[in-house]
Tab-separated table of C-alpha atoms in Angstrom:
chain	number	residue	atom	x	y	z
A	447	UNK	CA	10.420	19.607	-17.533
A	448	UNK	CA	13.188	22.080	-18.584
A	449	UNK	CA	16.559	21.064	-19.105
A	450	UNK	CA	18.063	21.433	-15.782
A	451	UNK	CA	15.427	19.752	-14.071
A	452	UNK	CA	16.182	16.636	-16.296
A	453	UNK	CA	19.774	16.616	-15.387
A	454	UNK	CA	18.919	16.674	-12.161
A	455	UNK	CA	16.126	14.215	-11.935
A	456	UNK	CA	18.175	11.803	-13.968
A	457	UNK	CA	20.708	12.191	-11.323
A	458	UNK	CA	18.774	12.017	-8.720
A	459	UNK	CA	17.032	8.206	-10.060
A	460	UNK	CA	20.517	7.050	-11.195
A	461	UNK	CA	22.072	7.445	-7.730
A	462	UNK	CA	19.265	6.576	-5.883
A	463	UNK	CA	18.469	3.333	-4.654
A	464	UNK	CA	15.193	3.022	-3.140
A	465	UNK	CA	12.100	5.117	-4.176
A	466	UNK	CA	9.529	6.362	-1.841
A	467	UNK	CA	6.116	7.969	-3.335
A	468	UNK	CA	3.065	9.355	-1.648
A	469	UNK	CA	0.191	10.153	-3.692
A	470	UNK	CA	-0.962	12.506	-1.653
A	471	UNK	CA	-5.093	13.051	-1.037
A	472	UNK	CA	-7.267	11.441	-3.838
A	473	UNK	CA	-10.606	12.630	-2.763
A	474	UNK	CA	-9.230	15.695	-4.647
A	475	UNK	CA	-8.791	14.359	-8.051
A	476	UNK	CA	-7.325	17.811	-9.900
A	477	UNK	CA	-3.892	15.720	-10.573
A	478	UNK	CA	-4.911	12.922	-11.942
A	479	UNK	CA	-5.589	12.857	-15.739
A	480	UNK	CA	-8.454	10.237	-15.503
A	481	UNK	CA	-10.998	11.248	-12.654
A	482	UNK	CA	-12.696	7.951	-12.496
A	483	UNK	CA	-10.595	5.117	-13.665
A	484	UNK	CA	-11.664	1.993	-14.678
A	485	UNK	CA	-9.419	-0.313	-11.495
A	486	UNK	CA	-7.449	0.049	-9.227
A	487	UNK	CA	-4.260	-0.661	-11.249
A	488	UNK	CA	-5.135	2.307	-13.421
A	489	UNK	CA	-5.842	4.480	-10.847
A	490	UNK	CA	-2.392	3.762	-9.431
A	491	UNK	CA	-0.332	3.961	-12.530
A	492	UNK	CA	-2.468	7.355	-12.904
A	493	UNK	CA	-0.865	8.250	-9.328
A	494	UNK	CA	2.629	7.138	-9.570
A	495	UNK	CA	2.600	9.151	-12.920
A	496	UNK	CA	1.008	12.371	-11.708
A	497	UNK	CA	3.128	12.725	-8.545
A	498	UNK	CA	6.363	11.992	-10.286
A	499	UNK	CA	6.018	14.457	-12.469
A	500	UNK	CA	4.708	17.293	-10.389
A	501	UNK	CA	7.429	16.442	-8.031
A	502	UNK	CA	10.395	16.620	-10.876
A	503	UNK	CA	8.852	19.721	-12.248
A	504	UNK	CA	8.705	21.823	-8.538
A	505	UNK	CA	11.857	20.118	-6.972
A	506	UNK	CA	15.408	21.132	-7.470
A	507	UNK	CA	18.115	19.530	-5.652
A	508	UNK	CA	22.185	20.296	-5.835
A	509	UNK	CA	23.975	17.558	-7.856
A	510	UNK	CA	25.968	17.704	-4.350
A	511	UNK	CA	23.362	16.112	-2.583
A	512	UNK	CA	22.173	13.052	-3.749
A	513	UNK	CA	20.104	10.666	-1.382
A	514	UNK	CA	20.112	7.244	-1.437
A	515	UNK	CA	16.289	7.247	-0.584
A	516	UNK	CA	13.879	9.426	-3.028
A	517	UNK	CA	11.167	10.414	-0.792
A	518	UNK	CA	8.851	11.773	-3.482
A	519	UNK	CA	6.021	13.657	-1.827
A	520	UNK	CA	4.183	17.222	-2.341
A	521	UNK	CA	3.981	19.231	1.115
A	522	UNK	CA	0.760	20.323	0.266
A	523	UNK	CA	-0.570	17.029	-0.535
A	524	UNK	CA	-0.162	15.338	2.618
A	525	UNK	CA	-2.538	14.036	4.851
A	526	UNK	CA	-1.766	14.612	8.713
A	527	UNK	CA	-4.403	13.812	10.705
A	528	UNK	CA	-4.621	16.341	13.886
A	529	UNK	CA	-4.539	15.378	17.679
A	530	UNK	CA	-7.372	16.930	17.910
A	531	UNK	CA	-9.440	15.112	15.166
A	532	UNK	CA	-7.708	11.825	15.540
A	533	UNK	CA	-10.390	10.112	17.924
A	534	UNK	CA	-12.744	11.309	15.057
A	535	UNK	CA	-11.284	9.179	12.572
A	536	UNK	CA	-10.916	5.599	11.457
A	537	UNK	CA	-7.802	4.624	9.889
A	538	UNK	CA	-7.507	1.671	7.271
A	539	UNK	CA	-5.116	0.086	5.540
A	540	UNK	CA	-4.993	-2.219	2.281
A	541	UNK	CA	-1.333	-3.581	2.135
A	542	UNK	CA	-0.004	-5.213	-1.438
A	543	UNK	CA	3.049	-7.149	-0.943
A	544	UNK	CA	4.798	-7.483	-4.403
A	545	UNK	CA	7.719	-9.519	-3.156
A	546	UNK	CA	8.497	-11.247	0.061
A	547	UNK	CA	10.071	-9.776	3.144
A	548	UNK	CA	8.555	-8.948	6.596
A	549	UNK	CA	10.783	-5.944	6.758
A	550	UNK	CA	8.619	-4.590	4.321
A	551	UNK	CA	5.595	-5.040	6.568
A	552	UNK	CA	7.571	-2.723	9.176
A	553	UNK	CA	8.511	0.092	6.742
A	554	UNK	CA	5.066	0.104	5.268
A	555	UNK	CA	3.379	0.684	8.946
A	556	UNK	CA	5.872	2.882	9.520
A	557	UNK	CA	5.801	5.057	6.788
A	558	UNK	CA	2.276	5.353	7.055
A	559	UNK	CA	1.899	5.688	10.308
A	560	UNK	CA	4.773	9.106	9.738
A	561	UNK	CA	2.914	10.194	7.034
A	562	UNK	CA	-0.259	10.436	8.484
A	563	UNK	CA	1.119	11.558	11.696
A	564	UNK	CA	-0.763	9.048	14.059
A	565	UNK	CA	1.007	6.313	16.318
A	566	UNK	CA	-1.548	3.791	15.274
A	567	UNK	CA	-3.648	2.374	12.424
A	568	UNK	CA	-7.106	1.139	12.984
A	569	UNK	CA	-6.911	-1.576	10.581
A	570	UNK	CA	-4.204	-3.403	8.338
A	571	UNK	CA	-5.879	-6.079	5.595
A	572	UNK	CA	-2.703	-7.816	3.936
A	573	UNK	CA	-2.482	-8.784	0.586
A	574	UNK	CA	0.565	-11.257	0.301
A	575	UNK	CA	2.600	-11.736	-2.956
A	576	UNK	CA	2.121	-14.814	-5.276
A	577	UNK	CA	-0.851	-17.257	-5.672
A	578	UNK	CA	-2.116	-18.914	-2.656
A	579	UNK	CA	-2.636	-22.805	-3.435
A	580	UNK	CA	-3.038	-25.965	-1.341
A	581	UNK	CA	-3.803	-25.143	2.263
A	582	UNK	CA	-0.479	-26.224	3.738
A	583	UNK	CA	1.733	-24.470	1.232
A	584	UNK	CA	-0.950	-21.126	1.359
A	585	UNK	CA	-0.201	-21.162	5.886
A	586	UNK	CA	3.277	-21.617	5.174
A	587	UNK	CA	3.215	-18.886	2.990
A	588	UNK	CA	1.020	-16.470	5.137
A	589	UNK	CA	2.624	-17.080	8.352
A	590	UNK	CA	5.766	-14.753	8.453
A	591	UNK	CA	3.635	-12.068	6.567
A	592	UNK	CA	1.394	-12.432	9.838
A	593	UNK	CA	3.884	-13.056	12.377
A	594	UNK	CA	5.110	-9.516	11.599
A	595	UNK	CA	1.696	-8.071	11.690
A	596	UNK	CA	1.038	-9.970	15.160
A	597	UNK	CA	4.537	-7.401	16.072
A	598	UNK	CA	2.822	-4.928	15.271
A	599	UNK	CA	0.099	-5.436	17.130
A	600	UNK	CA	1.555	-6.168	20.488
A	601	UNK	CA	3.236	-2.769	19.893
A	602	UNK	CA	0.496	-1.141	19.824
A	603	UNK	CA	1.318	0.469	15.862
A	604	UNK	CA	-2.123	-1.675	14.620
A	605	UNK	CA	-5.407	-2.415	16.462
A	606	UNK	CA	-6.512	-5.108	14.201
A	607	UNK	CA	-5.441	-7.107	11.359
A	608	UNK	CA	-7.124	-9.061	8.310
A	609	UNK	CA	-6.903	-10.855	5.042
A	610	UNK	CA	-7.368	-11.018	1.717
A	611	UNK	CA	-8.981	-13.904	-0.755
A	612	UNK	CA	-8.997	-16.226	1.697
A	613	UNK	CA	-11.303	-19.494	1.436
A	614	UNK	CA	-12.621	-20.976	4.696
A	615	UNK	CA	-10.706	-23.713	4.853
A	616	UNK	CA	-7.328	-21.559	4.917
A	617	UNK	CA	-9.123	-18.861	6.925
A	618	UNK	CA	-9.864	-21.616	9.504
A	619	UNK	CA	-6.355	-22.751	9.647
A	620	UNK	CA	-4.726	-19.275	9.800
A	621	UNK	CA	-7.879	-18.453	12.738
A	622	UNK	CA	-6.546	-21.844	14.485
A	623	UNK	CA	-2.851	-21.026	14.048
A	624	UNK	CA	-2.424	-17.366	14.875
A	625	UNK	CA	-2.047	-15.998	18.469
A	626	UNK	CA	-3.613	-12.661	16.977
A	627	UNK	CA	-6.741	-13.731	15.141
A	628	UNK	CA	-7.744	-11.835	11.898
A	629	UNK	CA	-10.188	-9.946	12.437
A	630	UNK	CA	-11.687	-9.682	8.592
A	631	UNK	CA	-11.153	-10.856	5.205
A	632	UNK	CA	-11.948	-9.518	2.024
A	633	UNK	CA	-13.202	-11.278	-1.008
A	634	UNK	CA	-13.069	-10.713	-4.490
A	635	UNK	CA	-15.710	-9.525	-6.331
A	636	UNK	CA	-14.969	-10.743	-9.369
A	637	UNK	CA	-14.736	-14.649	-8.025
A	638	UNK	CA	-17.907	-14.816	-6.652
A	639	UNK	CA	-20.809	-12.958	-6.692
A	640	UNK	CA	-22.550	-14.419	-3.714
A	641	UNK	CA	-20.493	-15.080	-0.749
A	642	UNK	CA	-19.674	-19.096	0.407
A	643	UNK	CA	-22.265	-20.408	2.665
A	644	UNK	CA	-19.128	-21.968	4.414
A	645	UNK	CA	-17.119	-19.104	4.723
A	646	UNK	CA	-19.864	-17.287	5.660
A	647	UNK	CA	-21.088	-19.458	8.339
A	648	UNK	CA	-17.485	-19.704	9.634
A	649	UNK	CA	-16.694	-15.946	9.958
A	650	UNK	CA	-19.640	-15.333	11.649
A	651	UNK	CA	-19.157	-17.937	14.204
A	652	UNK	CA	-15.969	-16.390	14.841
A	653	UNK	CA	-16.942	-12.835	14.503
A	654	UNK	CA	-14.884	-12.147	11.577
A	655	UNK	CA	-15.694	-9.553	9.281
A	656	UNK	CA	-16.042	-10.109	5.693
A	657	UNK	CA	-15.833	-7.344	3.377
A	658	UNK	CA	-15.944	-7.299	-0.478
A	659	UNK	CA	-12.989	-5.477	-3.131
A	660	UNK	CA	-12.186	-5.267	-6.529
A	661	UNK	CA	-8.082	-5.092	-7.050
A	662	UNK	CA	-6.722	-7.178	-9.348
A	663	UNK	CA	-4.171	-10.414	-7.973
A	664	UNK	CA	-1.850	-8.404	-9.258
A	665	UNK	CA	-2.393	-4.845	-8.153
A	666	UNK	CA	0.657	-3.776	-10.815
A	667	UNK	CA	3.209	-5.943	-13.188
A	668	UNK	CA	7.155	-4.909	-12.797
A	669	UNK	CA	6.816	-3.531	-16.797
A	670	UNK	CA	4.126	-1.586	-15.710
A	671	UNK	CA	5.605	0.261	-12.898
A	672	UNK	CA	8.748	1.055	-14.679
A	673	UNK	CA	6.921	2.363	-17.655
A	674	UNK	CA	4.881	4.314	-15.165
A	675	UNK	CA	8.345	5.699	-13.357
A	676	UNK	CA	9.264	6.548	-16.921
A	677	UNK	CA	6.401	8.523	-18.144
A	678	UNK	CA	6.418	10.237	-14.612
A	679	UNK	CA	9.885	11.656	-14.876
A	680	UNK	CA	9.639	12.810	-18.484
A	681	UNK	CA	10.223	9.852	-20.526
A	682	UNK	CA	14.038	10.258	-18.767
A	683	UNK	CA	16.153	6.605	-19.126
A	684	UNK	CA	15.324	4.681	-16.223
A	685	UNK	CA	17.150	2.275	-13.917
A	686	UNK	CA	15.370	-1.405	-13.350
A	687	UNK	CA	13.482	-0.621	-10.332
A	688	UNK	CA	11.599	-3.175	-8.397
A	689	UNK	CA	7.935	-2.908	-6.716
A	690	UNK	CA	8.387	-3.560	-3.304
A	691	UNK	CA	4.980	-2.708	-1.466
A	692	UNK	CA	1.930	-0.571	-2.265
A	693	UNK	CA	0.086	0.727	0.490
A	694	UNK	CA	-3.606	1.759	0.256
A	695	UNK	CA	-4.821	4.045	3.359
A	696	UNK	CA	-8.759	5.584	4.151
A	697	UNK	CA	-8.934	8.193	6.395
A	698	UNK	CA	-13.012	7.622	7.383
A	699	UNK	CA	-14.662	10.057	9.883
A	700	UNK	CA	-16.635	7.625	11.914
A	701	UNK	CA	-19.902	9.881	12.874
A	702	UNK	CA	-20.840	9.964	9.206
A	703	UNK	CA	-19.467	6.872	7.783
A	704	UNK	CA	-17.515	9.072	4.482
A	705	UNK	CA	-13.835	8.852	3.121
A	706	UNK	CA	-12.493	12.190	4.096
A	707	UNK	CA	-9.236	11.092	2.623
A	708	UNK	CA	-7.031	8.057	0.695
A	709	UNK	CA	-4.273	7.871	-1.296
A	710	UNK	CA	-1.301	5.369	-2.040
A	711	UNK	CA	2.066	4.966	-0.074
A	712	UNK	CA	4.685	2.949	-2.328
A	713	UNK	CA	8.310	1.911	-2.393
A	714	UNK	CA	10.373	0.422	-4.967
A	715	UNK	CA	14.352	-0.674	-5.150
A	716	UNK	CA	17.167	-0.173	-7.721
A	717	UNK	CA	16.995	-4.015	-8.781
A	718	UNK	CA	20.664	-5.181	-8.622
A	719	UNK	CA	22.842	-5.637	-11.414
């Protein structure tokens, strides 16, 4: 980064108070400096790094105007999905809530739903901040993350939502509770290797789907997204910025079942002094 564009970008990140990054297509790799990495923590750090950088280094913006909101993107990165080949496509959705708030639900959808350029998403599995333990406490904690979701639903912006590490006990309870019923739930690889007879029997008595991932409880630590902001923008002194949300989308084409593109929506916030 030459000189001016570190003025500017330490400007820009010192004024600023909410952050706004899209990745841009991963099925093209060229950016990233590992091509395979090891989780998906690493492969988001990788991201966060990449597009930071490219964007500080082809940017320039007037010391006059300074947004509030850093929409870091690359135009030819995006991935708009065409009228034309939208009934083609399935669109899903991973969201990682680092920190509680259903407005963040909202701006997620939203954002992804602009960035994609489609009025709906196909799927939306939530992953909700902090551990999930004893039943009563894990519905308490689930239910305004889902009320939000249900929203979104009835407005048509999602056609079907689902869950994430959920045993079939608080499955059952969420499924008994919820006027929009989930429709899947993912479990973790890494905590069981077989599925649960009883969650097993249970989602297919209710025709929910269960599906199988690998992220980590916590997709990314706060030290670990600042020191990713950091090395993105040149090793520049950074502000204490905040995780907010990480949003994982697929672009499948549904005649032949392959990924024709995903990438990673984020947003983080200027913690306060």
């Amino acid at each position: 980064m030459d000189p001016q564009n570190s003025t500017e970008a330490k400007q820009l990140l010192n004024h600023a108070k909410t952050l706004r990054l899209h990745t841009g297509n991963l099925v093209n790799r060229s950016r990233l400096k590992k091509k395979c990495p090891g989780s998906t923590s690493e492969e988001l750090r990788d991201c966060i790094q990449a597009t930071l950088n490219d964007w500080f280094s082809t940017n320039k913006v007037s010391s006059k105007d300074l947004p509030d909101t850093l929409d870091c993107f690359l135009s030819e990165a995006t991935d708009a999905i065409t009228p034309e080949e939208r009934e083609e496509v399935k669109v899903s959705v991973k969201l990682f809530l680092c920190e509680s708030g259903q407005s963040s639900i909202r701006d997620a959808v939203e954002m992804a739903c602009e960035t994609l350029a489609v009025s709906q998403l196909d799927s939306v599995i939530i992953a909700p901040p902090g551990p999930l333990e004893g039943d009563n406490q894990s519905l308490a904690h689930l239910q305004p993350a889902w009320e939000e979701l249900e929203a979104l639903v009835r407005s048509q912006q999602i056609a079907a939502i689902g869950t994430s590490d959920l045993d079939k006990d608080l499955l059952e309870h969420l499924y008994n509770w919820a006027q929009v019923k989930p429709s899947s739930n993912q479990v973790n690889l890494a905590s069981c290797c077989v599925m649960p007879p009883d969650l097993t029997a249970f989602a297919k008595e209710f025709d929910i789907q269960l599906l199988t991932h690998n992220d980590a409880k916590e997709l990314m630590s706060a030290a670990t997204f600042q020191e990713a902001v950091q090395e993105g923008a040149q090793d520049l002194s950074i502000a204490d910025w905040r995780l907010e949300w990480v949003l994982r989308y697929s672009v499948i084409v549904k005649s032949r079942g392959i990924i024709k593109s995903k990438g990673y929506l984020v947003s983080a916030r200027k913690a306060s002094p």
